[in-house]
mmCIF file of C-alpha atoms and ligand atoms in Angstrom:
data_model
loop_
_atom_site.group_PDB
_atom_site.id
_atom_site.type_symbol
_atom_site.label_atom_id
_atom_site.label_comp_id
_atom_site.label_asym_id
_atom_site.label_seq_id
_atom_site.Cartn_x
_atom_site.Cartn_y
_atom_site.Cartn_z
ATOM 1 C CA MET A 1 -74.855 -98.320 37.585
ATOM 2 C CA LEU A 2 -73.080 -101.512 38.608
ATOM 3 C CA GLY A 3 -70.399 -100.069 40.901
ATOM 4 C CA ALA A 4 -66.906 -101.293 41.772
ATOM 5 C CA ARG A 5 -66.408 -105.042 41.669
ATOM 6 C CA ARG A 6 -63.667 -107.498 42.519
ATOM 7 C CA GLY A 7 -63.119 -110.353 40.080
ATOM 8 C CA GLN A 8 -60.792 -112.935 38.627
ATOM 9 C CA LEU A 9 -60.328 -113.668 34.961
ATOM 10 C CA THR A 10 -59.066 -117.133 34.000
ATOM 11 C CA THR A 11 -56.789 -117.322 30.982
ATOM 12 C CA ALA A 12 -54.585 -120.002 29.416
ATOM 13 C CA HIS A 13 -51.528 -118.543 31.190
ATOM 14 C CA GLY A 14 -53.091 -117.974 34.565
ATOM 15 C CA LEU A 15 -55.424 -115.785 36.580
ATOM 16 C CA VAL A 16 -55.814 -112.040 36.394
ATOM 17 C CA ASP A 17 -57.179 -110.316 39.502
ATOM 18 C CA THR A 18 -59.500 -107.456 38.645
ATOM 19 C CA PRO A 19 -59.611 -104.494 38.691
ATOM 20 C CA ALA A 20 -56.366 -104.902 36.725
ATOM 21 C CA PHE A 21 -53.886 -102.565 35.109
ATOM 22 C CA ILE A 22 -52.216 -103.911 31.956
ATOM 23 C CA PRO A 23 -48.744 -102.475 31.238
ATOM 24 C CA VAL A 24 -48.312 -101.740 27.526
ATOM 25 C CA GLY A 25 -45.629 -103.792 25.768
ATOM 26 C CA THR A 26 -45.715 -102.133 22.387
ATOM 27 C CA GLN A 27 -42.882 -103.907 20.575
ATOM 28 C CA GLY A 28 -42.902 -107.122 22.611
ATOM 29 C CA SER A 29 -41.395 -105.240 25.543
ATOM 30 C CA VAL A 30 -42.819 -102.957 28.196
ATOM 31 C CA LYS A 31 -40.497 -100.066 27.417
ATOM 32 C CA ALA A 32 -37.275 -100.060 29.470
ATOM 33 C CA THR A 33 -38.208 -103.107 31.570
ATOM 34 C CA ASN A 34 -37.220 -106.757 31.647
ATOM 35 C CA PRO A 35 -40.082 -109.307 31.947
ATOM 36 C CA ARG A 36 -38.424 -110.541 35.151
ATOM 37 C CA GLU A 37 -38.814 -107.051 36.628
ATOM 38 C CA LEU A 38 -42.484 -107.025 35.604
ATOM 39 C CA ARG A 39 -42.995 -110.294 37.457
ATOM 40 C CA GLU A 40 -41.268 -108.803 40.500
ATOM 41 C CA LEU A 41 -43.621 -105.806 40.262
ATOM 42 C CA ASP A 42 -46.436 -108.382 40.282
ATOM 43 C CA ALA A 43 -47.814 -107.466 36.857
ATOM 44 C CA GLN A 44 -50.273 -110.273 36.097
ATOM 45 C CA ILE A 45 -50.898 -109.432 32.450
ATOM 46 C CA ILE A 46 -49.318 -107.266 29.755
ATOM 47 C CA LEU A 47 -50.478 -105.957 26.384
ATOM 48 C CA GLY A 48 -48.795 -106.652 23.047
ATOM 49 C CA ASN A 49 -49.408 -104.377 20.066
ATOM 50 C CA THR A 50 -50.374 -106.491 17.077
ATOM 51 C CA TYR A 51 -49.669 -103.758 14.509
ATOM 52 C CA HIS A 52 -46.125 -103.102 15.732
ATOM 53 C CA LEU A 53 -45.273 -106.817 15.916
ATOM 54 C CA PHE A 54 -46.866 -107.423 12.506
ATOM 55 C CA VAL A 55 -44.687 -104.690 10.957
ATOM 56 C CA ARG A 56 -41.536 -105.664 12.855
ATOM 57 C CA PRO A 57 -40.196 -108.319 13.328
ATOM 58 C CA GLY A 58 -43.151 -109.892 11.444
ATOM 59 C CA ILE A 59 -45.466 -112.655 12.550
ATOM 60 C CA GLU A 60 -43.363 -115.434 10.936
ATOM 61 C CA VAL A 61 -40.421 -114.553 13.171
ATOM 62 C CA ILE A 62 -42.556 -114.685 16.324
ATOM 63 C CA GLN A 63 -44.123 -117.966 15.192
ATOM 64 C CA TYR A 64 -40.626 -119.353 14.602
ATOM 65 C CA PHE A 65 -39.857 -118.646 18.269
ATOM 66 C CA GLY A 66 -43.073 -120.398 19.345
ATOM 67 C CA GLY A 67 -45.329 -117.389 19.926
ATOM 68 C CA LEU A 68 -45.077 -114.093 21.758
ATOM 69 C CA HIS A 69 -44.815 -115.601 25.266
ATOM 70 C CA LYS A 70 -41.712 -117.590 24.346
ATOM 71 C CA PHE A 71 -40.254 -114.864 22.128
ATOM 72 C CA MET A 72 -40.170 -112.367 25.017
ATOM 73 C CA ASN A 73 -39.913 -114.932 27.841
ATOM 74 C CA TRP A 74 -43.122 -113.868 29.583
ATOM 75 C CA ASN A 75 -45.154 -116.802 30.896
ATOM 76 C CA ARG A 76 -48.117 -114.859 32.286
ATOM 77 C CA PRO A 77 -51.214 -113.692 30.372
ATOM 78 C CA ILE A 78 -50.909 -111.435 27.323
ATOM 79 C CA LEU A 79 -53.677 -109.375 25.746
ATOM 80 C CA THR A 80 -53.157 -108.332 22.142
ATOM 81 C CA ASP A 81 -55.023 -105.484 20.508
ATOM 82 C CA SER A 82 -56.287 -106.066 16.980
ATOM 83 C CA GLY A 83 -53.875 -103.592 15.394
ATOM 84 C CA GLY A 84 -56.688 -101.355 14.194
ATOM 85 C CA TYR A 85 -55.929 -98.427 16.464
ATOM 86 C CA GLN A 86 -52.283 -98.232 15.399
ATOM 87 C CA ILE A 87 -53.189 -98.553 11.719
ATOM 88 C CA PHE A 88 -55.446 -95.537 12.158
ATOM 89 C CA SER A 89 -52.960 -93.535 14.219
ATOM 90 C CA LEU A 90 -49.601 -94.509 12.669
ATOM 91 C CA ALA A 91 -49.836 -96.003 9.214
ATOM 92 C CA LYS A 92 -49.866 -93.925 6.061
ATOM 93 C CA LEU A 93 -52.298 -93.941 3.147
ATOM 94 C CA ARG A 94 -55.034 -95.808 4.935
ATOM 95 C CA LYS A 95 -58.081 -96.870 2.984
ATOM 96 C CA ILE A 96 -60.937 -98.278 5.016
ATOM 97 C CA THR A 97 -63.506 -100.397 3.228
ATOM 98 C CA GLU A 98 -66.095 -102.896 4.398
ATOM 99 C CA LYS A 99 -63.572 -105.649 3.660
ATOM 100 C CA GLY A 100 -60.822 -104.216 5.865
ATOM 101 C CA VAL A 101 -58.022 -101.651 5.954
ATOM 102 C CA HIS A 102 -55.325 -101.078 3.344
ATOM 103 C CA PHE A 103 -52.301 -99.200 4.667
ATOM 104 C CA GLN A 104 -48.590 -98.550 4.322
ATOM 105 C CA ASN A 105 -46.697 -99.259 7.511
ATOM 106 C CA HIS A 106 -44.817 -96.416 9.217
ATOM 107 C CA VAL A 107 -41.451 -98.237 9.254
ATOM 108 C CA ASP A 108 -40.624 -99.051 5.642
ATOM 109 C CA GLY A 109 -43.818 -97.963 3.880
ATOM 110 C CA LYS A 110 -44.674 -101.461 2.636
ATOM 111 C CA PRO A 111 -48.344 -101.830 1.701
ATOM 112 C CA ALA A 112 -50.422 -104.292 3.702
ATOM 113 C CA PHE A 113 -54.025 -105.245 4.317
ATOM 114 C CA ILE A 114 -55.757 -106.286 7.527
ATOM 115 C CA SER A 115 -59.303 -107.624 7.585
ATOM 116 C CA PRO A 116 -61.238 -108.874 10.622
ATOM 117 C CA GLU A 117 -60.301 -112.445 9.620
ATOM 118 C CA ILE A 118 -56.605 -111.577 9.194
ATOM 119 C CA ALA A 119 -56.561 -109.759 12.568
ATOM 120 C CA MET A 120 -57.782 -113.022 14.154
ATOM 121 C CA GLU A 121 -55.172 -115.104 12.306
ATOM 122 C CA ILE A 122 -52.370 -112.794 13.417
ATOM 123 C CA GLN A 123 -53.439 -112.822 17.069
ATOM 124 C CA SER A 124 -53.818 -116.592 16.944
ATOM 125 C CA ALA A 125 -50.239 -116.844 15.615
ATOM 126 C CA LEU A 126 -49.013 -114.521 18.391
ATOM 127 C CA GLY A 127 -50.687 -116.899 20.846
ATOM 128 C CA SER A 128 -52.093 -114.218 23.136
ATOM 129 C CA ASP A 129 -54.484 -115.160 25.936
ATOM 130 C CA ILE A 130 -56.956 -112.416 25.077
ATOM 131 C CA ALA A 131 -57.517 -111.270 21.492
ATOM 132 C CA MET A 132 -59.447 -108.177 20.459
ATOM 133 C CA VAL A 133 -61.755 -107.815 17.466
ATOM 134 C CA LEU A 134 -60.770 -105.438 14.667
ATOM 135 C CA ASP A 135 -62.637 -102.179 15.119
ATOM 136 C CA GLU A 136 -62.601 -98.697 13.721
ATOM 137 C CA CYS A 137 -61.899 -96.118 16.368
ATOM 138 C CA ALA A 138 -63.659 -92.895 15.432
ATOM 139 C CA PRO A 139 -61.585 -89.741 16.006
ATOM 140 C CA TYR A 140 -62.496 -86.892 18.337
ATOM 141 C CA PRO A 141 -64.318 -84.762 17.451
ATOM 142 C CA CYS A 142 -66.443 -86.869 15.140
ATOM 143 C CA GLU A 143 -69.602 -86.152 13.122
ATOM 144 C CA ARG A 144 -72.602 -88.119 14.287
ATOM 145 C CA ASP A 145 -73.206 -89.666 10.839
ATOM 146 C CA TYR A 146 -69.646 -90.894 10.635
ATOM 147 C CA ALA A 147 -69.699 -92.229 14.203
ATOM 148 C CA GLY A 148 -72.928 -94.124 13.505
ATOM 149 C CA ARG A 149 -71.744 -95.707 10.252
ATOM 150 C CA SER A 150 -68.390 -96.524 11.823
ATOM 151 C CA ALA A 151 -69.956 -98.218 14.880
ATOM 152 C CA GLU A 152 -72.206 -100.274 12.591
ATOM 153 C CA MET A 153 -69.229 -101.413 10.517
ATOM 154 C CA THR A 154 -67.343 -102.241 13.724
ATOM 155 C CA ALA A 155 -70.259 -104.498 14.720
ATOM 156 C CA ARG A 156 -70.210 -106.244 11.326
ATOM 157 C CA TRP A 157 -66.423 -106.672 11.643
ATOM 158 C CA ALA A 158 -66.925 -108.071 15.165
ATOM 159 C CA ALA A 159 -69.332 -110.689 13.785
ATOM 160 C CA ARG A 160 -66.722 -111.667 11.168
ATOM 161 C CA CYS A 161 -64.033 -111.973 13.863
ATOM 162 C CA LYS A 162 -66.319 -114.232 15.883
ATOM 163 C CA ARG A 163 -67.089 -116.398 12.852
ATOM 164 C CA ALA A 164 -63.394 -116.596 11.957
ATOM 165 C CA VAL A 165 -62.461 -118.132 15.315
ATOM 166 C CA ASP A 166 -65.604 -120.274 15.585
ATOM 167 C CA VAL A 167 -65.194 -121.872 12.174
ATOM 168 C CA SER A 168 -61.974 -122.184 10.240
ATOM 169 C CA PRO A 169 -62.644 -124.157 7.033
ATOM 170 C CA THR A 170 -58.932 -124.502 6.225
ATOM 171 C CA ASN A 171 -57.905 -125.863 9.592
ATOM 172 C CA PRO A 172 -60.815 -126.868 11.814
ATOM 173 C CA SER A 173 -58.636 -128.359 14.549
ATOM 174 C CA ALA A 174 -56.532 -125.199 14.849
ATOM 175 C CA ALA A 175 -59.710 -123.200 15.144
ATOM 176 C CA ALA A 176 -60.913 -125.454 17.939
ATOM 177 C CA ASP A 177 -57.589 -124.987 19.759
ATOM 178 C CA THR A 178 -57.813 -121.237 19.372
ATOM 179 C CA THR A 179 -61.314 -120.978 20.733
ATOM 180 C CA ALA A 180 -60.377 -123.247 23.635
ATOM 181 C CA ASN A 181 -57.309 -121.228 24.644
ATOM 182 C CA GLN A 182 -57.762 -117.666 23.456
ATOM 183 C CA LEU A 183 -60.464 -115.398 24.820
ATOM 184 C CA LEU A 184 -62.012 -112.938 22.372
ATOM 185 C CA PHE A 185 -63.264 -109.517 23.462
ATOM 186 C CA GLY A 186 -65.688 -107.355 21.487
ATOM 187 C CA ILE A 187 -65.289 -103.565 21.335
ATOM 188 C CA VAL A 188 -68.035 -100.980 21.842
ATOM 189 C CA GLN A 189 -67.699 -97.790 19.791
ATOM 190 C CA GLY A 190 -70.099 -94.886 19.153
ATOM 191 C CA ALA A 191 -67.871 -91.879 19.906
ATOM 192 C CA THR A 192 -69.472 -89.327 22.258
ATOM 193 C CA PHE A 193 -73.091 -90.068 21.320
ATOM 194 C CA GLU A 194 -75.056 -91.777 24.107
ATOM 195 C CA ASP A 195 -77.568 -93.525 21.859
ATOM 196 C CA LEU A 196 -74.814 -94.767 19.522
ATOM 197 C CA ARG A 197 -72.857 -96.097 22.533
ATOM 198 C CA ARG A 198 -75.969 -97.978 23.650
ATOM 199 C CA SER A 199 -76.794 -99.406 20.219
ATOM 200 C CA SER A 200 -73.150 -100.368 19.658
ATOM 201 C CA ALA A 201 -72.993 -102.107 23.044
ATOM 202 C CA GLN A 202 -76.223 -103.995 22.288
ATOM 203 C CA ALA A 203 -75.006 -105.127 18.854
ATOM 204 C CA ILE A 204 -71.661 -106.309 20.255
ATOM 205 C CA VAL A 205 -73.219 -108.063 23.272
ATOM 206 C CA ASP A 206 -75.636 -109.908 20.958
ATOM 207 C CA LEU A 207 -72.576 -111.571 19.397
ATOM 208 C CA ASP A 208 -71.634 -113.056 22.818
ATOM 209 C CA PHE A 209 -67.932 -112.380 23.445
ATOM 210 C CA ASP A 210 -65.787 -113.478 26.396
ATOM 211 C CA GLY A 211 -65.421 -109.862 27.496
ATOM 212 C CA TYR A 212 -66.269 -106.342 26.373
ATOM 213 C CA ALA A 213 -64.035 -103.383 25.754
ATOM 214 C CA ILE A 214 -65.061 -99.777 25.512
ATOM 215 C CA GLY A 215 -63.001 -98.237 22.738
ATOM 216 C CA GLY A 216 -62.812 -94.730 21.343
ATOM 217 C CA VAL A 217 -62.311 -93.197 24.790
ATOM 218 C CA SER A 218 -59.341 -91.112 25.925
ATOM 219 C CA VAL A 219 -58.899 -89.806 22.371
ATOM 220 C CA GLY A 220 -58.709 -86.165 23.419
ATOM 221 C CA GLU A 221 -62.326 -85.664 24.485
ATOM 222 C CA PRO A 222 -63.147 -83.843 27.750
ATOM 223 C CA GLU A 223 -63.277 -86.134 30.766
ATOM 224 C CA GLU A 224 -67.049 -85.680 31.251
ATOM 225 C CA GLU A 225 -67.657 -86.979 27.726
ATOM 226 C CA MET A 226 -65.396 -89.957 28.403
ATOM 227 C CA MET A 227 -67.304 -90.830 31.595
ATOM 228 C CA CYS A 228 -70.586 -90.337 29.749
ATOM 229 C CA ALA A 229 -69.495 -92.692 26.936
ATOM 230 C CA VAL A 230 -68.720 -95.403 29.492
ATOM 231 C CA GLU A 231 -71.885 -94.790 31.501
ATOM 232 C CA SER A 232 -74.029 -95.027 28.337
ATOM 233 C CA ALA A 233 -72.607 -98.409 27.312
ATOM 234 C CA GLU A 234 -72.236 -99.932 30.779
ATOM 235 C CA PRO A 235 -75.889 -100.936 31.475
ATOM 236 C CA CYS A 236 -75.945 -102.926 28.195
ATOM 237 C CA LEU A 237 -72.944 -105.080 29.173
ATOM 238 C CA PRO A 238 -73.553 -108.450 30.885
ATOM 239 C CA LYS A 239 -72.560 -108.419 34.572
ATOM 240 C CA HIS A 240 -70.737 -111.764 34.555
ATOM 241 C CA LYS A 241 -68.175 -110.784 31.886
ATOM 242 C CA PRO A 242 -65.094 -108.563 32.172
ATOM 243 C CA ARG A 243 -65.231 -104.945 30.999
ATOM 244 C CA TYR A 244 -62.142 -103.229 29.678
ATOM 245 C CA ALA A 245 -61.727 -99.475 29.091
ATOM 246 C CA MET A 246 -59.067 -99.148 26.409
ATOM 247 C CA GLY A 247 -56.218 -96.652 26.640
ATOM 248 C CA LEU A 248 -57.046 -95.170 30.082
ATOM 249 C CA GLY A 249 -55.940 -93.156 31.936
ATOM 250 C CA THR A 250 -54.764 -91.038 34.866
ATOM 251 C CA PRO A 251 -54.890 -92.626 38.350
ATOM 252 C CA PRO A 252 -58.116 -90.758 39.291
ATOM 253 C CA GLN A 253 -59.713 -91.774 35.962
ATOM 254 C CA LEU A 254 -58.952 -95.432 36.699
ATOM 255 C CA LEU A 255 -60.644 -95.207 40.099
ATOM 256 C CA GLU A 256 -63.657 -93.393 38.615
ATOM 257 C CA MET A 257 -63.946 -96.100 35.959
ATOM 258 C CA ILE A 258 -63.702 -98.855 38.572
ATOM 259 C CA ALA A 259 -66.576 -97.117 40.395
ATOM 260 C CA ARG A 260 -68.510 -97.437 37.118
ATOM 261 C CA GLY A 261 -68.020 -101.209 36.931
ATOM 262 C CA ILE A 262 -64.912 -101.349 34.709
ATOM 263 C CA ASP A 263 -62.446 -104.184 35.404
ATOM 264 C CA MET A 264 -59.437 -103.717 33.137
ATOM 265 C CA PHE A 265 -57.255 -100.873 31.870
ATOM 266 C CA ASP A 266 -54.188 -100.381 29.728
ATOM 267 C CA CYS A 267 -52.326 -97.109 29.361
ATOM 268 C CA VAL A 268 -48.978 -95.810 28.143
ATOM 269 C CA LEU A 269 -48.902 -93.016 30.756
ATOM 270 C CA PRO A 270 -46.667 -94.665 33.412
ATOM 271 C CA THR A 271 -44.033 -95.725 30.871
ATOM 272 C CA ARG A 272 -44.328 -92.752 28.502
ATOM 273 C CA LEU A 273 -44.187 -90.091 31.223
ATOM 274 C CA ALA A 274 -41.230 -91.861 32.840
ATOM 275 C CA ARG A 275 -39.232 -91.208 29.713
ATOM 276 C CA ASN A 276 -39.584 -87.430 30.121
ATOM 277 C CA GLY A 277 -38.650 -87.567 33.790
ATOM 278 C CA THR A 278 -42.184 -87.576 35.215
ATOM 279 C CA ALA A 279 -42.968 -89.747 38.250
ATOM 280 C CA PHE A 280 -46.345 -90.536 39.824
ATOM 281 C CA THR A 281 -47.076 -89.831 43.488
ATOM 282 C CA ALA A 282 -50.288 -89.951 45.505
ATOM 283 C CA SER A 283 -50.597 -86.157 45.200
ATOM 284 C CA GLY A 284 -49.958 -86.036 41.443
ATOM 285 C CA THR A 285 -46.976 -86.234 39.124
ATOM 286 C CA ILE A 286 -43.626 -84.564 39.713
ATOM 287 C CA ASN A 287 -41.055 -83.808 37.038
ATOM 288 C CA LEU A 288 -37.664 -84.848 38.328
ATOM 289 C CA LYS A 289 -35.914 -82.583 35.820
ATOM 290 C CA ASN A 290 -36.945 -79.632 37.984
ATOM 291 C CA ALA A 291 -34.108 -77.903 39.846
ATOM 292 C CA GLU A 292 -35.928 -78.233 43.177
ATOM 293 C CA PHE A 293 -35.022 -81.941 43.290
ATOM 294 C CA ALA A 294 -31.253 -81.513 42.786
ATOM 295 C CA LEU A 295 -30.426 -81.824 46.498
ATOM 296 C CA ASP A 296 -33.433 -83.936 47.456
ATOM 297 C CA LYS A 297 -32.360 -86.994 49.450
ATOM 298 C CA SER A 298 -35.870 -88.443 49.800
ATOM 299 C CA PRO A 299 -37.184 -91.233 47.537
ATOM 300 C CA ILE A 300 -39.591 -90.398 44.698
ATOM 301 C CA GLU A 301 -42.391 -91.220 47.141
ATOM 302 C CA GLU A 302 -42.103 -91.807 50.899
ATOM 303 C CA ASN A 303 -43.095 -95.347 51.931
ATOM 304 C CA CYS A 304 -43.081 -96.602 48.336
ATOM 305 C CA VAL A 305 -41.724 -100.168 48.278
ATOM 306 C CA CYS A 306 -40.739 -100.198 44.594
ATOM 307 C CA PRO A 307 -37.125 -101.148 43.730
ATOM 308 C CA THR A 308 -36.317 -97.507 42.863
ATOM 309 C CA CYS A 309 -37.606 -95.896 46.056
ATOM 310 C CA ARG A 310 -36.003 -98.564 48.241
ATOM 311 C CA GLU A 311 -32.555 -97.675 46.909
ATOM 312 C CA PHE A 312 -32.319 -94.235 45.331
ATOM 313 C CA ALA A 313 -32.939 -90.581 46.131
ATOM 314 C CA ARG A 314 -34.787 -88.073 43.944
ATOM 315 C CA GLY A 315 -31.583 -86.075 43.547
ATOM 316 C CA TYR A 316 -29.752 -89.046 42.042
ATOM 317 C CA VAL A 317 -32.604 -90.004 39.701
ATOM 318 C CA ARG A 318 -32.771 -86.342 38.613
ATOM 319 C CA HIS A 319 -29.058 -86.372 37.834
ATOM 320 C CA LEU A 320 -29.460 -89.521 35.701
ATOM 321 C CA ILE A 321 -32.339 -87.975 33.742
ATOM 322 C CA LYS A 322 -30.450 -84.709 33.202
ATOM 323 C CA ALA A 323 -27.349 -86.654 32.086
ATOM 324 C CA GLU A 324 -29.566 -88.786 29.791
ATOM 325 C CA GLU A 325 -28.412 -91.983 31.468
ATOM 326 C CA ILE A 326 -30.591 -94.970 30.507
ATOM 327 C CA LEU A 327 -30.791 -96.007 34.166
ATOM 328 C CA GLY A 328 -32.735 -92.831 34.969
ATOM 329 C CA LEU A 329 -35.668 -93.637 32.754
ATOM 330 C CA ARG A 330 -35.550 -97.264 33.829
ATOM 331 C CA LEU A 331 -35.792 -96.299 37.493
ATOM 332 C CA ILE A 332 -38.744 -93.962 36.931
ATOM 333 C CA THR A 333 -40.463 -96.539 34.711
ATOM 334 C CA LEU A 334 -40.231 -99.157 37.485
ATOM 335 C CA HIS A 335 -41.594 -96.716 40.056
ATOM 336 C CA ASN A 336 -44.457 -95.613 37.782
ATOM 337 C CA LEU A 337 -45.479 -99.167 36.897
ATOM 338 C CA HIS A 338 -45.376 -100.066 40.582
ATOM 339 C CA PHE A 339 -47.576 -97.034 41.300
ATOM 340 C CA TYR A 340 -50.261 -98.143 38.804
ATOM 341 C CA LEU A 341 -50.133 -101.822 39.773
ATOM 342 C CA ASP A 342 -50.216 -100.960 43.467
ATOM 343 C CA LEU A 343 -53.178 -98.612 42.931
ATOM 344 C CA MET A 344 -55.129 -101.544 41.470
ATOM 345 C CA ASN A 345 -53.990 -103.797 44.310
ATOM 346 C CA ARG A 346 -55.209 -101.208 46.790
ATOM 347 C CA ALA A 347 -58.507 -100.814 44.907
ATOM 348 C CA ARG A 348 -59.055 -104.592 45.058
ATOM 349 C CA THR A 349 -58.439 -104.644 48.808
ATOM 350 C CA GLU A 350 -60.757 -101.675 49.396
ATOM 351 C CA ILE A 351 -63.503 -103.314 47.310
ATOM 352 C CA GLU A 352 -63.165 -106.495 49.391
ATOM 353 C CA ARG A 353 -63.475 -104.431 52.573
ATOM 354 C CA GLY A 354 -66.456 -102.490 51.242
ATOM 355 C CA THR A 355 -64.555 -99.202 51.604
ATOM 356 C CA PHE A 356 -63.744 -98.502 47.954
ATOM 357 C CA ASP A 357 -65.932 -95.421 47.547
ATOM 358 C CA GLN A 358 -64.328 -93.657 50.495
ATOM 359 C CA PHE A 359 -60.865 -94.603 49.230
ATOM 360 C CA ARG A 360 -61.686 -93.309 45.740
ATOM 361 C CA ARG A 361 -63.041 -89.983 47.052
ATOM 362 C CA GLU A 362 -60.006 -89.375 49.241
ATOM 363 C CA PHE A 363 -57.525 -90.372 46.548
ATOM 364 C CA VAL A 364 -59.159 -88.244 43.849
ATOM 365 C CA MET A 365 -59.353 -85.234 46.187
ATOM 366 C CA GLY A 366 -55.672 -85.515 47.080
ATOM 367 C CA TYR A 367 -54.449 -86.014 43.508
ATOM 368 C CA LYS A 368 -53.793 -83.036 41.268
ATOM 369 C CA VAL A 369 -54.030 -83.857 37.536
ATOM 370 C CA ARG A 370 -51.725 -81.839 35.295
ATOM 371 C CA ASP A 371 -52.929 -81.015 31.758
ATOM 372 C CA VAL A 372 -49.563 -82.010 30.331
ATOM 373 C CA ASP A 373 -50.075 -85.572 31.649
ATOM 374 C CA LEU A 374 -53.514 -85.795 30.064
ATOM 375 C CA ALA A 375 -52.123 -84.668 26.708
ATOM 376 C CA ALA A 376 -49.498 -87.411 26.867
ATOM 377 C CA SER A 377 -52.143 -90.126 27.271
ATOM 378 C CA VAL A 378 -53.566 -89.539 23.801
ATOM 379 C CA GLY A 379 -52.290 -91.152 20.620
ATOM 380 C CA GLU A 380 -49.062 -92.843 19.713
ATOM 381 C CA ALA A 381 -45.540 -91.745 20.579
ATOM 382 C CA VAL A 382 -44.606 -91.778 16.909
ATOM 383 C CA SER A 383 -47.114 -89.867 14.892
ATOM 384 C CA PHE A 384 -47.445 -88.399 11.453
ATOM 385 C CA PRO A 385 -48.886 -84.923 11.083
ATOM 386 C CA PRO A 386 -51.755 -85.845 8.713
ATOM 387 C CA ASN A 387 -53.196 -88.369 11.172
ATOM 388 C CA LYS A 388 -55.289 -87.324 14.108
ATOM 389 C CA PRO A 389 -54.551 -89.309 17.247
ATOM 390 C CA ARG A 390 -57.296 -91.849 17.730
ATOM 391 C CA ARG A 391 -58.439 -94.467 20.131
HETATM 392 ZN ZN1 LIG B 401 -41.288 -96.009 44.138
#
């Protein structure tokens, strides 16, 4: 196993220090925050959800504004997902074929089609710094036959994505620009089957991407299976390219993944949990709705330097949440994002000092994971009963 590593990823909009946490900006906004606040929190990169932006406001609107960076006034790196995961978790009447995915969007039910080539066109129009290939994320639990066929199709789709950005017969110069400016990451699938994870990783690495993501993790599987999925794929990934575990995770999971050679993470937990009053601390999450915090004059976490903890007491934040004041969820969101970004900052420093493993052990021992937090990390906030949450 490779072990924790400290790196830097160069993108068209600047450097990303790794290990890195990527706040999730679903609809062109990291929920409840202003891009200026994200810069002040020292977020170096954010994620934009292709599916959501494709459905609303539509790619033409974002192109009209000059791309996603200009549209949302964020001048640092952006990673866009391919949209596949949201199509599988949100859209209705999906039909997956070798060509691509037919679906009806969850907003107005309009039918649409996304193929590997179209996913590349959309992300090129968004102008993200890192684009992801279109993949199929197998659900959990998943039959071995299905997982195998799905991973093989994902590899064929990955090859089509690569070809689409390498050669664009309609506009060769645009294609050249895209490949010069936009990095393209492949995605390893294979569900919870070690051999499928290995063969998927090998097939994706053979296509030579700028970085490699491990998808289909944190979809509701037990943590041991998630670690096993990453450990199975990891030895097949080239050492000199970034590795990205998609949709993870709790703070201890991030540190365990870093120890397994993973460089990048995105997760809705800090922003999603904030909206139900849950704040992260070094000993685990606390729910500020609880009565015990009503007269608490201390900050969410002692010694935290985030804008919330510098100015406000738990008792006040609790009042805002109970009174359903927007400021309450904004304050917790800022604290939670700071917590995740600071954890990565700390991890980077500890790796540089050669003390990461000790730091990880102590942190994980002192942090109590609540099941309710784990449940919140899976799937989309908006979900339709017939669809299983996937990633
Ligand atoms: Zn704080």
